[in-house]
PDB file of C-alpha atoms in Angstrom:
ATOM      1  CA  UNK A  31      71.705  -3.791 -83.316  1.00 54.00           C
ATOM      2  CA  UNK A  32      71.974  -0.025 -82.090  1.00 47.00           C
ATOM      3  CA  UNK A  33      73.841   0.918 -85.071  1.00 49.00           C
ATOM      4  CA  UNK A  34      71.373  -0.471 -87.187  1.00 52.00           C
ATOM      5  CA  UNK A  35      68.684   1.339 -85.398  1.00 50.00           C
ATOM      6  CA  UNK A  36      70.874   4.783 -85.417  1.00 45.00           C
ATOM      7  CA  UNK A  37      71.602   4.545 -88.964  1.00 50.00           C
ATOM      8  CA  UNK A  38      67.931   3.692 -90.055  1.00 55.00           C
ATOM      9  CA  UNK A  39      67.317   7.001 -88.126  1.00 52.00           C
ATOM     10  CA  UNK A  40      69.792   9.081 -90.203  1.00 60.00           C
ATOM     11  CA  UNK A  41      72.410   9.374 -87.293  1.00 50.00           C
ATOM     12  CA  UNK A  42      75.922   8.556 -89.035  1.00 50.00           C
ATOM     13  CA  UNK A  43      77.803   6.030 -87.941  1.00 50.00           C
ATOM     14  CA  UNK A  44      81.124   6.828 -85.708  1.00 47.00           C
ATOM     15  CA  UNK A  45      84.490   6.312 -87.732  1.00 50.00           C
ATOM     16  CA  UNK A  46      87.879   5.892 -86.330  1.00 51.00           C
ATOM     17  CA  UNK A  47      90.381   8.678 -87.109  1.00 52.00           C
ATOM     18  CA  UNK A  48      92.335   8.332 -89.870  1.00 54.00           C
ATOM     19  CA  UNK A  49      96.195   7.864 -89.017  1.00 56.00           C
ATOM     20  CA  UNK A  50      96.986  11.386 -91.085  1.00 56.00           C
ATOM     21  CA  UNK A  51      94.731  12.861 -88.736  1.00 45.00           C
ATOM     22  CA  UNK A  52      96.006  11.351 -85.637  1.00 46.00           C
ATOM     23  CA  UNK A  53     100.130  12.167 -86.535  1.00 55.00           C
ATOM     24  CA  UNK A  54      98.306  15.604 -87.508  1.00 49.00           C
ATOM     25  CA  UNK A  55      97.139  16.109 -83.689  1.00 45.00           C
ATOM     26  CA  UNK A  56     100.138  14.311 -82.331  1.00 50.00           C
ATOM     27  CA  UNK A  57     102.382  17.030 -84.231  1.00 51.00           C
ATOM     28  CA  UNK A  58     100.336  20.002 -83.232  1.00 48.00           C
ATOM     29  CA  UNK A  59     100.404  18.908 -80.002  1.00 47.00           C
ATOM     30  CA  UNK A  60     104.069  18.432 -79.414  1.00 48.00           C
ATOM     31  CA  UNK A  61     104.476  22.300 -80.462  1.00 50.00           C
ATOM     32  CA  UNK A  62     102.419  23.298 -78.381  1.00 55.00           C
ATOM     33  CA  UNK A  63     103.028  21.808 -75.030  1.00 54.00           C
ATOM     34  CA  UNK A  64     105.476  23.861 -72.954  1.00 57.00           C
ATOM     35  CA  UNK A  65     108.591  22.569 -72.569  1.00 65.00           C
ATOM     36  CA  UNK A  66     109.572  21.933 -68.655  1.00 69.00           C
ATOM     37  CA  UNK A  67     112.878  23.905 -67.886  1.00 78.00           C
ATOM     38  CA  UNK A  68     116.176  22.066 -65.833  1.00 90.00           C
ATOM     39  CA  UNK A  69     116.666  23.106 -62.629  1.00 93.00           C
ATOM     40  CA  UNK A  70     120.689  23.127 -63.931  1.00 94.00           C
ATOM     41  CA  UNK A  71     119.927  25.689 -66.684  1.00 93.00           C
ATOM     42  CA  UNK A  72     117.836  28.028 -64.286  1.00 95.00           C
ATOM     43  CA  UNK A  73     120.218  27.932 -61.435  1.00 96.00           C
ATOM     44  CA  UNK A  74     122.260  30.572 -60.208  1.00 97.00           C
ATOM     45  CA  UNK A  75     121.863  34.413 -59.461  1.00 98.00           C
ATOM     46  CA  UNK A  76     119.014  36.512 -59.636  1.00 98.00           C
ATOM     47  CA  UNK A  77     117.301  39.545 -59.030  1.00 98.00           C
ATOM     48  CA  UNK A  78     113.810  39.856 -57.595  1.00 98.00           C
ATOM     49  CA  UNK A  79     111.704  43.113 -57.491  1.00 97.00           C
ATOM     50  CA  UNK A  80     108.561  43.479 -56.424  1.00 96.00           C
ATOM     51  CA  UNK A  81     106.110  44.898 -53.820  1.00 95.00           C
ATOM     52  CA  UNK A  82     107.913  44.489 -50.600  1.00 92.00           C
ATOM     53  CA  UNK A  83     111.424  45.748 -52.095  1.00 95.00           C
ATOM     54  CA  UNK A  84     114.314  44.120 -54.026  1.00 96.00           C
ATOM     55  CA  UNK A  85     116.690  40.906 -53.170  1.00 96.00           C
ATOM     56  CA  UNK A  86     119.143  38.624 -54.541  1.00 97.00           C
ATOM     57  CA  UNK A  87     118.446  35.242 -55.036  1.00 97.00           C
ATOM     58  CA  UNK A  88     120.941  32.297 -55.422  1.00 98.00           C
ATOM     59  CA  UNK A  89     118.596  29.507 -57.346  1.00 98.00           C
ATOM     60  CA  UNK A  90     120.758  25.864 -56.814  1.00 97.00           C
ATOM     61  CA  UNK A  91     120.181  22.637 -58.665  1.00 95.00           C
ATOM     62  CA  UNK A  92     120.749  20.699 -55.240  1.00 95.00           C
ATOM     63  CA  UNK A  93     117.818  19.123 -53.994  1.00 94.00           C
ATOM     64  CA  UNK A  94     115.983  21.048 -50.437  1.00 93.00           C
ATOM     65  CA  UNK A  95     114.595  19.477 -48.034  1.00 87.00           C
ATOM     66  CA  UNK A  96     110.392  18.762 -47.844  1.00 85.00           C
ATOM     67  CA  UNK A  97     108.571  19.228 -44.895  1.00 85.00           C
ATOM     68  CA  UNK A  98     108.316  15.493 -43.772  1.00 87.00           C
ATOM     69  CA  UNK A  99     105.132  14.358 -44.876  1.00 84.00           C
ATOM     70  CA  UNK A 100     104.954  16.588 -47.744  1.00 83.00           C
ATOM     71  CA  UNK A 101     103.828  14.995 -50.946  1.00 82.00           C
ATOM     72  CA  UNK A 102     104.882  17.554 -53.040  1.00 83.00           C
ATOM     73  CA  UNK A 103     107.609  16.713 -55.617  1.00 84.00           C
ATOM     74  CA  UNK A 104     110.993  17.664 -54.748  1.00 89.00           C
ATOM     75  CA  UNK A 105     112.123  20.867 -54.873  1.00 94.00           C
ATOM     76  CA  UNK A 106     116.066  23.379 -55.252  1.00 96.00           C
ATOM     77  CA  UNK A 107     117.483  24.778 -52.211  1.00 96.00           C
ATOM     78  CA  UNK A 108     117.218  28.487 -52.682  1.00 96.00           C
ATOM     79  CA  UNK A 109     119.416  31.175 -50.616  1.00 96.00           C
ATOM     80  CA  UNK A 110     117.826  34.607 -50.213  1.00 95.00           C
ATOM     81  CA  UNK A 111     119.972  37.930 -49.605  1.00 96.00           C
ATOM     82  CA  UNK A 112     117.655  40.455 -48.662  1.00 94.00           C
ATOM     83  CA  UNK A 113     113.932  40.666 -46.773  1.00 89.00           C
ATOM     84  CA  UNK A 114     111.728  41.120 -50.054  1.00 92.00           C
ATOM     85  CA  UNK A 115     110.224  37.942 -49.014  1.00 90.00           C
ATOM     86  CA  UNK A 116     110.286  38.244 -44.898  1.00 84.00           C
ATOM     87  CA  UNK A 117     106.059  37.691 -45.430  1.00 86.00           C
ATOM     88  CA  UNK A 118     106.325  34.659 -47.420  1.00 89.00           C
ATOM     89  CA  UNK A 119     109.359  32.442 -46.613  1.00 89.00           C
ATOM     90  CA  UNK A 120     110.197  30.775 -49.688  1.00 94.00           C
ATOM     91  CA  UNK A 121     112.609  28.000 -48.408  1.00 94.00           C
ATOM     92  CA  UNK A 122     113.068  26.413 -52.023  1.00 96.00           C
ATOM     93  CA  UNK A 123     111.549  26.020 -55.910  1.00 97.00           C
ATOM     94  CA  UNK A 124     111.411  24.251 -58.655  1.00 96.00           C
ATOM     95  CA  UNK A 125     110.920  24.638 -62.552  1.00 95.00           C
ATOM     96  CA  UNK A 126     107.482  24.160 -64.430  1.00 95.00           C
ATOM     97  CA  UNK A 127     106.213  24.038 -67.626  1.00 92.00           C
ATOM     98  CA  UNK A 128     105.951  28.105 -68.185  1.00 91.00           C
ATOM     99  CA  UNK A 129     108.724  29.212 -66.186  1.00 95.00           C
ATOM    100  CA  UNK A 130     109.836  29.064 -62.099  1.00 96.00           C
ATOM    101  CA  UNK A 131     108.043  28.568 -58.552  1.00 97.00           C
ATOM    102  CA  UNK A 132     109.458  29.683 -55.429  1.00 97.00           C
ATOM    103  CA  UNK A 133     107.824  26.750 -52.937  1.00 95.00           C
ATOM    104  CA  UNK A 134     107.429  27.149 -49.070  1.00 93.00           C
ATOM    105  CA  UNK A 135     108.613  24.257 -46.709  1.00 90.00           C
ATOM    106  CA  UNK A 136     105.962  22.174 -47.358  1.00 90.00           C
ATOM    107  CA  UNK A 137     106.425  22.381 -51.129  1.00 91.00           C
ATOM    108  CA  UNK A 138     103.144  24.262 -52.023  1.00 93.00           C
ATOM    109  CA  UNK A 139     103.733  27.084 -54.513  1.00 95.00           C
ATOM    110  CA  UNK A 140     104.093  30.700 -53.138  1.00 95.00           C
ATOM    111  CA  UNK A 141     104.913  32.748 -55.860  1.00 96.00           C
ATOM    112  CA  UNK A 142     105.144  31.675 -59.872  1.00 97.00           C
ATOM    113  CA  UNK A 143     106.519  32.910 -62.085  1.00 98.00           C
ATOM    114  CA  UNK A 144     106.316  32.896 -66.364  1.00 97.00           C
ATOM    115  CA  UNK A 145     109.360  33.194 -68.768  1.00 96.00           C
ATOM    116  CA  UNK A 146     108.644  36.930 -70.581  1.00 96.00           C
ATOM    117  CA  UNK A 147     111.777  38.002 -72.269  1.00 94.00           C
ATOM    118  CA  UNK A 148     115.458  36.858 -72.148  1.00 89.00           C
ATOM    119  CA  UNK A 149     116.228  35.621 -68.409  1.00 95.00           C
ATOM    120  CA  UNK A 150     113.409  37.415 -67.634  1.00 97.00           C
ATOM    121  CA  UNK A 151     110.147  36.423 -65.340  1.00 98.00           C
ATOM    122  CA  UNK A 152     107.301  37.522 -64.364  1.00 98.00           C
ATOM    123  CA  UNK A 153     104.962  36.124 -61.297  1.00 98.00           C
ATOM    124  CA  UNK A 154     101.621  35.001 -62.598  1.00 97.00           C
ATOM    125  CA  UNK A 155      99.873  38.263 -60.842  1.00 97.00           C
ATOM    126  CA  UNK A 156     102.232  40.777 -62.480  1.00 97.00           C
ATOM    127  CA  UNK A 157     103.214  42.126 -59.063  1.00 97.00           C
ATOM    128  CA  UNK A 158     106.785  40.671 -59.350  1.00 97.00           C
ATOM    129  CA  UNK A 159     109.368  40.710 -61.550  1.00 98.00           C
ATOM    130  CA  UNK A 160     112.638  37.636 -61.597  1.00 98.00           C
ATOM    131  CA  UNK A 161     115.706  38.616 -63.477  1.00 98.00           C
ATOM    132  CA  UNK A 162     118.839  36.835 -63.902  1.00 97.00           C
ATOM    133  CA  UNK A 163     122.261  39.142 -62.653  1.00 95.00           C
TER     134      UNK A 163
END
């Protein structure tokens, strides 16, 4: 009865998608979503630069341990050679759709950082810069 009433006002009636349209948007989509990174193809070393001076970082597919009560998804154990991070304690991190986060005990993101170049990341405020040794 509403239809009726919307059509005899000149509002056009609602049509499903067509399936070309739908495998079109499925297709598009797929190309565009980024891909997540393994942990196995981003682990091992690294070199960080950034504001509060240089490290090396050793990023390992092993699991680290969550803060208990954390509901954050699990994260890598990550071993830090240097004091480039003394004001953030990173104590693991785990891949994501654009690149890398470095995650503090809890699991909560600290620093991310975005794929730029070959083995090559920036953090998401430019102030850092990831690159594998």
């Amino acid at each position: 009865m509403l239809v009726s009433a919307l059509t005899l006002l000149g509002v056009p009636a609602c049509h499903a998608p067509t399936s070309e349209a739908v495998d079109a948007v499925e297709e598009n989509t797929m190309h565009t979503s980024p891909l997540l990174n393994e942990a196995e193809g981003l682990a091992g070393n690294w070199h960080l630069a950034g504001p509060e001076g240089d490290c090396a970082l050793e990023l390992s597919a092993r699991n680290a341990p969550v803060a208990q009560g954390s509901l954050a998804a699990p994260m890598q154990a990550l071993t830090i050679a240097g004091d480039c991070l003394r004001d953030r304690s990173p104590q693991g991190w785990r891949p994501v759709p654009l690149g890398l986060e470095l995650d503090n005990a809890d699991g909560m993101a600290i620093l991310t950082f975005e794929h730029i170049g070959e083995a090559t990341y920036r953090s998401t405020d430019g102030a850092w810069t990831l690159t594998r040794r």
